[in-house]
Tab-separated table of N, CA, C and O in Angstrom:
chain	number	residue	atom	x	y	z
A	28	GLN	N	0.590	-22.726	-18.249
A	28	GLN	CA	0.555	-22.876	-16.860
A	28	GLN	C	-0.028	-21.629	-16.205
A	28	GLN	O	0.531	-20.498	-16.527
A	29	VAL	N	-0.887	-21.666	-15.367
A	29	VAL	CA	-1.471	-20.555	-14.866
A	29	VAL	C	-0.725	-20.057	-13.594
A	29	VAL	O	-0.196	-20.677	-12.795
A	30	GLN	N	-0.416	-18.726	-13.746
A	30	GLN	CA	0.326	-18.056	-12.692
A	30	GLN	C	-0.389	-16.814	-12.228
A	30	GLN	O	-0.930	-16.069	-13.045
A	31	LEU	N	-0.284	-16.549	-10.919
A	31	LEU	CA	-0.975	-15.450	-10.231
A	31	LEU	C	-0.012	-14.708	-9.536
A	31	LEU	O	0.727	-15.238	-8.575
A	32	VAL	N	0.342	-13.506	-9.710
A	32	VAL	CA	1.254	-12.695	-8.985
A	32	VAL	C	0.521	-11.510	-8.393
A	32	VAL	O	0.106	-10.515	-9.012
A	33	GLU	N	0.619	-11.354	-7.014
A	33	GLU	CA	-0.085	-10.300	-6.270
A	33	GLU	C	0.958	-9.051	-6.088
A	33	GLU	O	2.109	-9.433	-5.921
A	34	SER	N	0.394	-7.904	-5.867
A	34	SER	CA	1.065	-6.721	-5.532
A	34	SER	C	0.310	-5.727	-4.863
A	34	SER	O	-1.027	-5.829	-4.965
A	35	GLY	N	0.884	-4.771	-4.139
A	35	GLY	CA	0.074	-3.675	-3.585
A	35	GLY	C	-0.145	-3.694	-2.103
A	35	GLY	O	-0.620	-2.773	-1.576
A	36	GLY	N	0.412	-4.721	-1.504
A	36	GLY	CA	0.343	-4.898	-0.124
A	36	GLY	C	1.248	-3.936	0.480
A	36	GLY	O	2.013	-3.218	-0.045
A	37	GLY	N	1.021	-3.792	1.838
A	37	GLY	CA	1.821	-2.916	2.673
A	37	GLY	C	1.141	-2.457	3.901
A	37	GLY	O	0.230	-3.161	4.385
A	38	SER	N	1.753	-1.396	4.657
A	38	SER	CA	1.241	-1.005	5.816
A	38	SER	C	0.400	0.306	5.712
A	38	SER	O	0.889	1.239	4.963
A	39	VAL	N	-0.725	0.338	6.399
A	39	VAL	CA	-1.514	1.464	6.249
A	39	VAL	C	-2.253	1.763	7.555
A	39	VAL	O	-2.378	0.880	8.360
A	40	GLN	N	-2.580	3.024	7.888
A	40	GLN	CA	-3.298	3.327	9.096
A	40	GLN	C	-4.731	3.056	8.874
A	40	GLN	O	-5.262	3.095	7.817
A	41	ALA	N	-5.274	2.768	10.111
A	41	ALA	CA	-6.793	2.443	10.117
A	41	ALA	C	-7.481	3.473	9.403
A	41	ALA	O	-7.261	4.661	9.706
A	42	GLY	N	-8.558	3.235	8.639
A	42	GLY	CA	-9.294	4.129	8.049
A	42	GLY	C	-8.836	4.466	6.556
A	42	GLY	O	-9.443	5.141	5.764
A	43	GLY	N	-7.631	4.011	6.274
A	43	GLY	CA	-6.920	4.376	4.925
A	43	GLY	C	-7.381	3.346	3.863
A	43	GLY	O	-7.853	2.354	4.139
A	44	PRO	N	-6.934	3.732	2.833
A	44	PRO	CA	-7.294	2.860	1.505
A	44	PRO	C	-6.002	2.149	1.113
A	44	PRO	O	-4.947	2.472	1.473
A	45	LEU	N	-6.157	0.999	0.370
A	45	LEU	CA	-5.097	0.282	-0.296
A	45	LEU	C	-5.716	-0.569	-1.425
A	45	LEU	O	-6.902	-0.974	-1.373
A	46	ARG	N	-4.908	-0.581	-2.485
A	46	ARG	CA	-5.450	-1.313	-3.674
A	46	ARG	C	-4.528	-2.538	-3.908
A	46	ARG	O	-3.222	-2.337	-4.159
A	47	LEU	N	-4.937	-3.829	-4.074
A	47	LEU	CA	-4.235	-4.853	-4.348
A	47	LEU	C	-4.417	-5.230	-5.886
A	47	LEU	O	-5.520	-5.043	-6.511
A	48	SER	N	-3.360	-5.720	-6.412
A	48	SER	CA	-3.517	-6.141	-7.952
A	48	SER	C	-3.037	-7.565	-7.987
A	48	SER	O	-2.180	-7.934	-7.212
A	49	CYS	N	-3.553	-8.143	-9.041
A	49	CYS	CA	-3.104	-9.624	-9.241
A	49	CYS	C	-2.982	-9.804	-10.800
A	49	CYS	O	-3.948	-9.704	-11.540
A	50	ALA	N	-1.726	-9.970	-11.170
A	50	ALA	CA	-1.475	-10.068	-12.659
A	50	ALA	C	-1.608	-11.666	-12.936
A	50	ALA	O	-0.823	-12.516	-12.311
A	51	ALA	N	-2.345	-12.008	-13.967
A	51	ALA	CA	-2.668	-13.393	-14.240
A	51	ALA	C	-1.978	-13.679	-15.653
A	51	ALA	O	-1.923	-12.871	-16.413
A	52	SER	N	-1.456	-14.943	-15.690
A	52	SER	CA	-0.810	-15.292	-16.863
A	52	SER	C	-1.208	-16.883	-17.217
A	52	SER	O	-1.482	-17.532	-16.130
A	53	GLY	N	-1.289	-17.243	-18.338
A	53	GLY	CA	-1.547	-18.793	-18.701
A	53	GLY	C	-3.006	-18.985	-18.925
A	53	GLY	O	-3.273	-20.151	-19.340
A	54	TYR	N	-3.757	-17.917	-18.738
A	54	TYR	CA	-5.246	-18.061	-19.215
A	54	TYR	C	-5.845	-16.737	-19.290
A	54	TYR	O	-5.117	-15.828	-19.070
A	55	THR	N	-6.970	-16.481	-19.645
A	55	THR	CA	-7.652	-15.240	-19.854
A	55	THR	C	-8.679	-15.032	-18.765
A	55	THR	O	-9.445	-15.955	-18.472
A	56	THR	N	-8.429	-13.815	-18.044
A	56	THR	CA	-9.374	-13.541	-16.998
A	56	THR	C	-10.921	-13.660	-17.247
A	56	THR	O	-11.703	-13.741	-16.503
A	57	VAL	N	-11.087	-13.283	-18.584
A	57	VAL	CA	-12.501	-13.123	-19.042
A	57	VAL	C	-13.296	-14.422	-18.746
A	57	VAL	O	-14.444	-14.424	-18.574
A	58	SER	N	-12.604	-15.510	-18.759
A	58	SER	CA	-13.324	-16.859	-18.751
A	58	SER	C	-13.256	-17.539	-17.435
A	58	SER	O	-13.639	-18.706	-17.382
A	59	TYR	N	-12.517	-17.009	-16.521
A	59	TYR	CA	-12.361	-17.566	-15.138
A	59	TYR	C	-13.051	-16.813	-14.040
A	59	TYR	O	-13.270	-15.671	-14.067
A	60	CYS	N	-13.333	-17.479	-13.042
A	60	CYS	CA	-13.780	-16.952	-11.766
A	60	CYS	C	-12.539	-16.677	-10.982
A	60	CYS	O	-11.666	-17.413	-10.893
A	61	MET	N	-12.538	-15.371	-10.469
A	61	MET	CA	-11.215	-14.977	-9.603
A	61	MET	C	-11.742	-14.306	-8.277
A	61	MET	O	-12.879	-13.998	-8.237
A	62	GLY	N	-10.830	-14.381	-7.414
A	62	GLY	CA	-11.152	-13.858	-6.170
A	62	GLY	C	-9.975	-13.560	-5.314
A	62	GLY	O	-8.863	-13.749	-5.689
A	63	TRP	N	-10.348	-13.099	-4.089
A	63	TRP	CA	-9.369	-12.777	-2.920
A	63	TRP	C	-9.673	-13.491	-1.720
A	63	TRP	O	-10.767	-13.504	-1.255
A	64	PHE	N	-8.555	-14.152	-1.153
A	64	PHE	CA	-8.704	-14.805	0.141
A	64	PHE	C	-7.694	-14.061	1.166
A	64	PHE	O	-6.886	-13.388	0.577
A	65	ARG	N	-8.030	-14.338	2.306
A	65	ARG	CA	-6.902	-13.736	3.305
A	65	ARG	C	-6.748	-14.740	4.520
A	65	ARG	O	-7.643	-15.640	4.712
A	66	GLN	N	-5.694	-14.716	5.079
A	66	GLN	CA	-5.217	-15.538	6.125
A	66	GLN	C	-4.384	-14.988	7.162
A	66	GLN	O	-3.409	-14.222	6.869
A	67	THR	N	-4.757	-15.227	8.513
A	67	THR	CA	-3.816	-14.743	9.573
A	67	THR	C	-3.260	-15.953	10.278
A	67	THR	O	-3.941	-17.074	10.149
A	68	PRO	N	-2.184	-15.836	10.907
A	68	PRO	CA	-1.612	-17.081	11.570
A	68	PRO	C	-2.618	-17.793	12.492
A	68	PRO	O	-3.319	-17.180	13.274
A	69	GLY	N	-2.699	-19.130	12.287
A	69	GLY	CA	-3.556	-19.958	13.283
A	69	GLY	C	-5.032	-19.925	12.725
A	69	GLY	O	-5.836	-20.641	13.434
A	70	LYS	N	-5.275	-19.200	11.632
A	70	LYS	CA	-6.721	-19.305	11.235
A	70	LYS	C	-6.956	-19.832	9.857
A	70	LYS	O	-5.775	-19.882	9.023
A	71	GLU	N	-7.951	-20.340	9.394
A	71	GLU	CA	-8.269	-20.793	8.126
A	71	GLU	C	-8.384	-19.601	7.058
A	71	GLU	O	-8.698	-18.609	7.505
A	72	ARG	N	-8.025	-19.988	5.801
A	72	ARG	CA	-8.106	-18.981	4.889
A	72	ARG	C	-9.620	-18.563	4.685
A	72	ARG	O	-10.426	-19.340	4.733
A	73	GLU	N	-9.768	-17.226	4.565
A	73	GLU	CA	-11.094	-16.723	4.585
A	73	GLU	C	-11.457	-16.078	3.195
A	73	GLU	O	-10.578	-15.181	2.658
A	74	GLY	N	-12.492	-16.455	2.548
A	74	GLY	CA	-12.900	-15.801	1.200
A	74	GLY	C	-13.317	-14.363	1.441
A	74	GLY	O	-14.127	-14.128	2.351
A	75	VAL	N	-12.753	-13.425	0.782
A	75	VAL	CA	-13.111	-11.972	0.843
A	75	VAL	C	-13.955	-11.537	-0.185
A	75	VAL	O	-15.012	-10.804	0.089
A	76	ALA	N	-13.642	-11.752	-1.389
A	76	ALA	CA	-14.423	-11.266	-2.580
A	76	ALA	C	-14.167	-12.150	-3.855
A	76	ALA	O	-13.040	-12.672	-3.909
A	77	ALA	N	-15.206	-12.298	-4.665
A	77	ALA	CA	-14.997	-13.081	-5.839
A	77	ALA	C	-15.790	-12.418	-7.032
A	77	ALA	O	-16.773	-11.657	-6.800
A	78	ILE	N	-15.375	-12.624	-8.237
A	78	ILE	CA	-15.928	-12.068	-9.469
A	78	ILE	C	-15.950	-13.235	-10.488
A	78	ILE	O	-14.938	-13.841	-10.761
A	79	ASP	N	-17.020	-13.538	-11.074
A	79	ASP	CA	-17.059	-14.599	-12.047
A	79	ASP	C	-17.038	-14.096	-13.300
A	79	ASP	O	-16.806	-12.882	-13.703
A	80	ALA	N	-17.124	-14.987	-14.410
A	80	ALA	CA	-16.884	-14.615	-15.665
A	80	ALA	C	-17.936	-13.723	-16.277
A	80	ALA	O	-17.769	-12.915	-17.265
A	81	ASP	N	-19.153	-13.710	-15.641
A	81	ASP	CA	-20.147	-12.730	-15.980
A	81	ASP	C	-20.110	-11.450	-15.269
A	81	ASP	O	-21.096	-10.674	-15.297
A	82	GLU	N	-19.030	-11.217	-14.455
A	82	GLU	CA	-18.820	-10.029	-13.735
A	82	GLU	C	-19.811	-10.011	-12.485
A	82	GLU	O	-19.848	-8.924	-11.891
A	83	SER	N	-20.315	-10.985	-12.016
A	83	SER	CA	-21.157	-10.991	-10.766
A	83	SER	C	-20.117	-11.006	-9.710
A	83	SER	O	-19.196	-11.894	-9.773
A	84	LYS	N	-20.441	-10.241	-8.721
A	84	LYS	CA	-19.554	-10.191	-7.476
A	84	LYS	C	-20.177	-10.790	-6.260
A	84	LYS	O	-21.343	-10.586	-5.971
A	85	THR	N	-19.240	-11.341	-5.422
A	85	THR	CA	-19.667	-11.829	-4.090
A	85	THR	C	-18.651	-11.329	-3.105
A	85	THR	O	-17.379	-11.260	-3.327
A	86	TYR	N	-19.234	-10.910	-1.904
A	86	TYR	CA	-18.242	-10.314	-0.910
A	86	TYR	C	-18.581	-10.961	0.503
A	86	TYR	O	-19.745	-11.406	0.738
A	87	ALA	N	-17.638	-11.171	1.326
A	87	ALA	CA	-17.859	-11.449	2.645
A	87	ALA	C	-18.622	-10.279	3.361
A	87	ALA	O	-18.295	-9.207	3.062
A	88	ASP	N	-19.393	-10.772	4.416
A	88	ASP	CA	-20.095	-9.817	5.138
A	88	ASP	C	-19.218	-8.821	5.762
A	88	ASP	O	-19.388	-7.651	5.852
A	89	SER	N	-18.054	-9.305	6.239
A	89	SER	CA	-16.995	-8.497	6.846
A	89	SER	C	-16.460	-7.246	6.095
A	89	SER	O	-15.939	-6.305	6.655
A	90	VAL	N	-16.480	-7.483	4.751
A	90	VAL	CA	-15.855	-6.444	3.922
A	90	VAL	C	-16.837	-5.746	3.009
A	90	VAL	O	-16.571	-4.705	2.419
A	91	ARG	N	-18.077	-6.181	3.046
A	91	ARG	CA	-19.073	-5.645	2.139
A	91	ARG	C	-19.385	-4.189	2.411
A	91	ARG	O	-19.255	-3.724	3.590
A	92	ASP	N	-19.316	-3.314	1.364
A	92	ASP	CA	-19.455	-1.838	1.450
A	92	ASP	C	-18.054	-1.265	1.721
A	92	ASP	O	-17.980	0.103	1.622
A	93	ARG	N	-17.025	-1.991	1.910
A	93	ARG	CA	-15.804	-1.345	2.175
A	93	ARG	C	-14.812	-1.803	1.071
A	93	ARG	O	-13.941	-0.946	0.578
A	94	PHE	N	-14.855	-2.913	0.560
A	94	PHE	CA	-14.078	-3.502	-0.440
A	94	PHE	C	-14.670	-3.497	-1.810
A	94	PHE	O	-15.927	-3.876	-1.777
A	95	THR	N	-13.989	-3.314	-2.814
A	95	THR	CA	-14.561	-3.596	-4.262
A	95	THR	C	-13.621	-4.455	-5.056
A	95	THR	O	-12.502	-4.120	-5.198
A	96	ILE	N	-14.093	-5.488	-5.605
A	96	ILE	CA	-13.345	-6.286	-6.522
A	96	ILE	C	-13.733	-5.953	-7.955
A	96	ILE	O	-14.799	-5.669	-8.282
A	97	SER	N	-12.693	-6.066	-8.882
A	97	SER	CA	-12.872	-5.677	-10.275
A	97	SER	C	-11.722	-6.391	-11.027
A	97	SER	O	-10.637	-6.834	-10.407
A	98	LYS	N	-11.884	-6.372	-12.348
A	98	LYS	CA	-10.873	-6.965	-13.127
A	98	LYS	C	-10.757	-6.244	-14.511
A	98	LYS	O	-11.796	-5.782	-14.993
A	99	ASP	N	-9.615	-6.079	-14.982
A	99	ASP	CA	-9.479	-5.619	-16.327
A	99	ASP	C	-9.118	-6.761	-17.234
A	99	ASP	O	-7.891	-7.229	-17.156
A	100	ASN	N	-9.882	-7.187	-18.140
A	100	ASN	CA	-9.638	-8.254	-19.037
A	100	ASN	C	-8.534	-7.970	-20.040
A	100	ASN	O	-7.945	-8.902	-20.461
A	101	ASN	N	-8.493	-6.699	-20.429
A	101	ASN	CA	-7.526	-6.372	-21.414
A	101	ASN	C	-6.099	-6.583	-20.783
A	101	ASN	O	-5.164	-6.940	-21.560
A	102	LYS	N	-6.001	-6.273	-19.540
A	102	LYS	CA	-4.725	-6.445	-18.886
A	102	LYS	C	-4.425	-7.674	-18.191
A	102	LYS	O	-3.436	-7.965	-17.605
A	103	ASN	N	-5.567	-8.531	-18.052
A	103	ASN	CA	-5.526	-9.714	-17.406
A	103	ASN	C	-5.193	-9.621	-15.988
A	103	ASN	O	-4.275	-10.208	-15.412
A	104	THR	N	-5.765	-8.620	-15.371
A	104	THR	CA	-5.369	-8.332	-14.055
A	104	THR	C	-6.774	-8.164	-13.121
A	104	THR	O	-7.659	-7.689	-13.633
A	105	LEU	N	-6.536	-8.648	-11.897
A	105	LEU	CA	-7.615	-8.446	-10.855
A	105	LEU	C	-7.170	-7.518	-9.960
A	105	LEU	O	-6.058	-7.328	-9.562
A	106	TYR	N	-8.280	-6.760	-9.370
A	106	TYR	CA	-7.967	-5.652	-8.383
A	106	TYR	C	-8.937	-5.952	-7.109
A	106	TYR	O	-9.956	-6.569	-7.237
A	107	LEU	N	-8.386	-5.413	-6.046
A	107	LEU	CA	-9.134	-5.400	-4.791
A	107	LEU	C	-8.944	-3.996	-4.149
A	107	LEU	O	-7.838	-3.687	-3.694
A	108	GLN	N	-9.952	-3.052	-4.320
A	108	GLN	CA	-9.859	-1.771	-3.753
A	108	GLN	C	-10.374	-1.912	-2.348
A	108	GLN	O	-11.495	-2.281	-2.110
A	109	MET	N	-9.527	-1.614	-1.326
A	109	MET	CA	-9.913	-1.660	0.119
A	109	MET	C	-9.846	-0.396	0.737
A	109	MET	O	-8.949	0.429	0.751
A	110	ASN	N	-11.130	0.072	1.170
A	110	ASN	CA	-11.222	1.446	1.797
A	110	ASN	C	-11.613	1.145	3.356
A	110	ASN	O	-12.055	0.076	3.625
A	111	SER	N	-11.497	2.258	4.012
A	111	SER	CA	-12.062	2.085	5.397
A	111	SER	C	-11.307	0.851	6.168
A	111	SER	O	-11.988	0.232	6.856
A	112	LEU	N	-9.947	0.787	5.958
A	112	LEU	CA	-9.483	-0.515	6.501
A	112	LEU	C	-9.362	-0.393	7.959
A	112	LEU	O	-9.284	0.553	8.606
A	113	LYS	N	-9.537	-1.655	8.598
A	113	LYS	CA	-9.559	-1.834	10.031
A	113	LYS	C	-8.317	-2.854	10.388
A	113	LYS	O	-7.958	-3.557	9.628
A	114	PRO	N	-7.940	-2.646	11.655
A	114	PRO	CA	-6.748	-3.614	12.109
A	114	PRO	C	-7.137	-5.035	11.893
A	114	PRO	O	-6.247	-5.868	11.539
A	115	GLU	N	-8.444	-5.423	11.934
A	115	GLU	CA	-8.847	-6.817	11.743
A	115	GLU	C	-8.819	-7.297	10.271
A	115	GLU	O	-8.900	-8.450	10.041
A	116	ASP	N	-8.372	-6.348	9.502
A	116	ASP	CA	-8.173	-6.616	7.947
A	116	ASP	C	-6.779	-7.134	7.728
A	116	ASP	O	-6.416	-7.518	6.651
A	117	THR	N	-5.961	-6.899	8.791
A	117	THR	CA	-4.495	-7.383	8.677
A	117	THR	C	-4.500	-8.827	8.258
A	117	THR	O	-5.081	-9.580	9.162
A	118	ALA	N	-3.857	-9.140	7.349
A	118	ALA	CA	-3.670	-10.514	6.876
A	118	ALA	C	-2.730	-10.566	5.607
A	118	ALA	O	-2.346	-9.714	5.157
A	119	MET	N	-2.429	-11.952	5.242
A	119	MET	CA	-1.869	-12.206	3.965
A	119	MET	C	-2.935	-12.456	2.923
A	119	MET	O	-3.992	-13.158	3.383
A	120	TYR	N	-2.941	-11.672	1.886
A	120	TYR	CA	-4.101	-11.691	0.874
A	120	TYR	C	-3.464	-12.451	-0.352
A	120	TYR	O	-2.529	-12.135	-0.832
A	121	TYR	N	-4.270	-13.465	-0.755
A	121	TYR	CA	-4.094	-14.257	-1.851
A	121	TYR	C	-5.001	-14.034	-2.968
A	121	TYR	O	-6.239	-14.013	-2.692
A	122	CYS	N	-4.499	-14.066	-4.133
A	122	CYS	CA	-5.334	-14.106	-5.318
A	122	CYS	C	-5.635	-15.471	-5.869
A	122	CYS	O	-4.742	-16.308	-5.693
A	123	VAL	N	-6.848	-15.782	-6.237
A	123	VAL	CA	-7.213	-17.189	-6.738
A	123	VAL	C	-7.906	-17.101	-8.101
A	123	VAL	O	-8.534	-16.041	-8.401
A	124	ALA	N	-7.961	-18.144	-8.787
A	124	ALA	CA	-8.646	-18.387	-9.869
A	124	ALA	C	-8.996	-19.810	-10.155
A	124	ALA	O	-8.394	-20.777	-9.766
A	125	ASP	N	-10.178	-19.950	-10.851
A	125	ASP	CA	-10.613	-21.303	-11.218
A	125	ASP	C	-11.506	-21.194	-12.415
A	125	ASP	O	-12.228	-20.121	-12.584
A	126	PHE	N	-11.615	-22.216	-13.175
A	126	PHE	CA	-12.539	-22.226	-14.383
A	126	PHE	C	-14.005	-22.291	-13.782
A	126	PHE	O	-14.873	-21.631	-14.538
A	127	TYR	N	-14.189	-22.902	-12.650
A	127	TYR	CA	-15.638	-22.946	-12.251
A	127	TYR	C	-15.922	-21.795	-11.274
A	127	TYR	O	-15.038	-21.152	-10.731
A	128	ASN	N	-17.184	-21.465	-11.075
A	128	ASN	CA	-17.696	-20.395	-10.376
A	128	ASN	C	-17.788	-20.819	-8.846
A	128	ASN	O	-18.787	-21.310	-8.464
A	129	LEU	N	-16.614	-20.630	-8.247
A	129	LEU	CA	-16.626	-21.135	-6.797
A	129	LEU	C	-16.992	-20.109	-5.713
A	129	LEU	O	-17.003	-20.388	-4.596
A	130	GLN	N	-17.143	-18.895	-6.168
A	130	GLN	CA	-17.479	-17.739	-5.233
A	130	GLN	C	-16.605	-17.735	-4.129
A	130	GLN	O	-15.258	-17.646	-4.316
A	131	LEU	N	-16.867	-18.009	-2.784
A	131	LEU	CA	-15.918	-17.835	-1.768
A	131	LEU	C	-15.604	-19.161	-1.150
A	131	LEU	O	-15.131	-19.361	-0.015
A	132	ALA	N	-15.873	-20.311	-1.937
A	132	ALA	CA	-15.352	-21.507	-1.471
A	132	ALA	C	-13.766	-21.629	-1.546
A	132	ALA	O	-13.221	-20.995	-2.396
A	133	ARG	N	-13.218	-22.550	-0.698
A	133	ARG	CA	-11.729	-22.460	-0.654
A	133	ARG	C	-11.118	-23.469	-1.654
A	133	ARG	O	-9.965	-23.628	-1.638
A	134	SER	N	-11.889	-24.033	-2.522
A	134	SER	CA	-11.445	-25.065	-3.445
A	134	SER	C	-10.960	-24.589	-4.677
A	134	SER	O	-10.944	-25.346	-5.744
A	135	TYR	N	-10.517	-23.320	-4.747
A	135	TYR	CA	-9.843	-22.757	-5.991
A	135	TYR	C	-8.655	-23.538	-6.434
A	135	TYR	O	-7.710	-24.044	-5.548
A	136	ASN	N	-8.454	-23.897	-7.650
A	136	ASN	CA	-7.290	-24.628	-8.200
A	136	ASN	C	-5.931	-23.724	-8.109
A	136	ASN	O	-4.893	-24.402	-7.864
A	137	TYR	N	-6.026	-22.508	-8.322
A	137	TYR	CA	-4.872	-21.659	-8.593
A	137	TYR	C	-4.770	-20.710	-7.451
A	137	TYR	O	-5.802	-19.912	-7.282
A	138	TRP	N	-3.618	-20.463	-6.842
A	138	TRP	CA	-3.482	-19.447	-5.916
A	138	TRP	C	-2.115	-18.710	-6.101
A	138	TRP	O	-1.166	-19.271	-6.577
A	139	GLY	N	-2.160	-17.440	-5.801
A	139	GLY	CA	-0.846	-16.688	-5.815
A	139	GLY	C	-0.119	-16.915	-4.545
A	139	GLY	O	-0.444	-17.666	-3.601
A	140	GLN	N	1.066	-16.187	-4.506
A	140	GLN	CA	2.021	-16.365	-3.258
A	140	GLN	C	1.485	-15.578	-2.141
A	140	GLN	O	1.978	-15.775	-1.018
A	141	GLY	N	0.685	-14.504	-2.457
A	141	GLY	CA	0.254	-13.697	-1.214
A	141	GLY	C	0.908	-12.381	-1.176
A	141	GLY	O	2.007	-12.305	-1.501
A	142	THR	N	0.238	-11.432	-0.734
A	142	THR	CA	0.775	-10.117	-0.443
A	142	THR	C	0.321	-9.724	0.913
A	142	THR	O	-0.891	-9.753	1.268
A	143	GLN	N	1.199	-9.139	1.830
A	143	GLN	CA	0.891	-8.819	3.183
A	143	GLN	C	0.193	-7.462	3.279
A	143	GLN	O	0.613	-6.487	2.740
A	144	VAL	N	-0.864	-7.402	4.151
A	144	VAL	CA	-1.462	-6.144	4.386
A	144	VAL	C	-1.603	-6.075	5.894
A	144	VAL	O	-2.057	-6.932	6.637
A	145	THR	N	-0.969	-4.841	6.408
A	145	THR	CA	-1.018	-4.656	7.667
A	145	THR	C	-1.748	-3.282	8.149
A	145	THR	O	-1.230	-2.344	7.589
A	146	VAL	N	-2.644	-3.301	8.898
A	146	VAL	CA	-3.400	-2.122	9.332
A	146	VAL	C	-3.281	-1.853	10.707
A	146	VAL	O	-3.517	-2.622	11.709
A	147	SER	N	-2.755	-0.577	11.063
A	147	SER	CA	-2.474	-0.238	12.434
A	147	SER	C	-3.094	1.047	12.959
A	147	SER	O	-3.741	1.801	12.024
């Protein structure tokens, strides 16, 4: 059974950094496409960044050059390094995974519970 558990969220001042982690179990990250989505109340979930099995990365325009997605296949863990955070980055952040290369499409099969990021 695939499980994704996010951590690292919290409150940070604008301009500061934060790193999210996602511990995966039930499969190996080396063979899956993984990513991060975010959602604020009343809005649809938005794809933020994705990394496929070949380590190709995709970013939303709103976070390009500020966020970096990476994964450690030995630890089965996905990361999102967020720099130069803005108040509009405030959201619940979700880790996602799927066997198919979905990039920023919302049809991922596996979702974590989310971790809150608040930028003030």
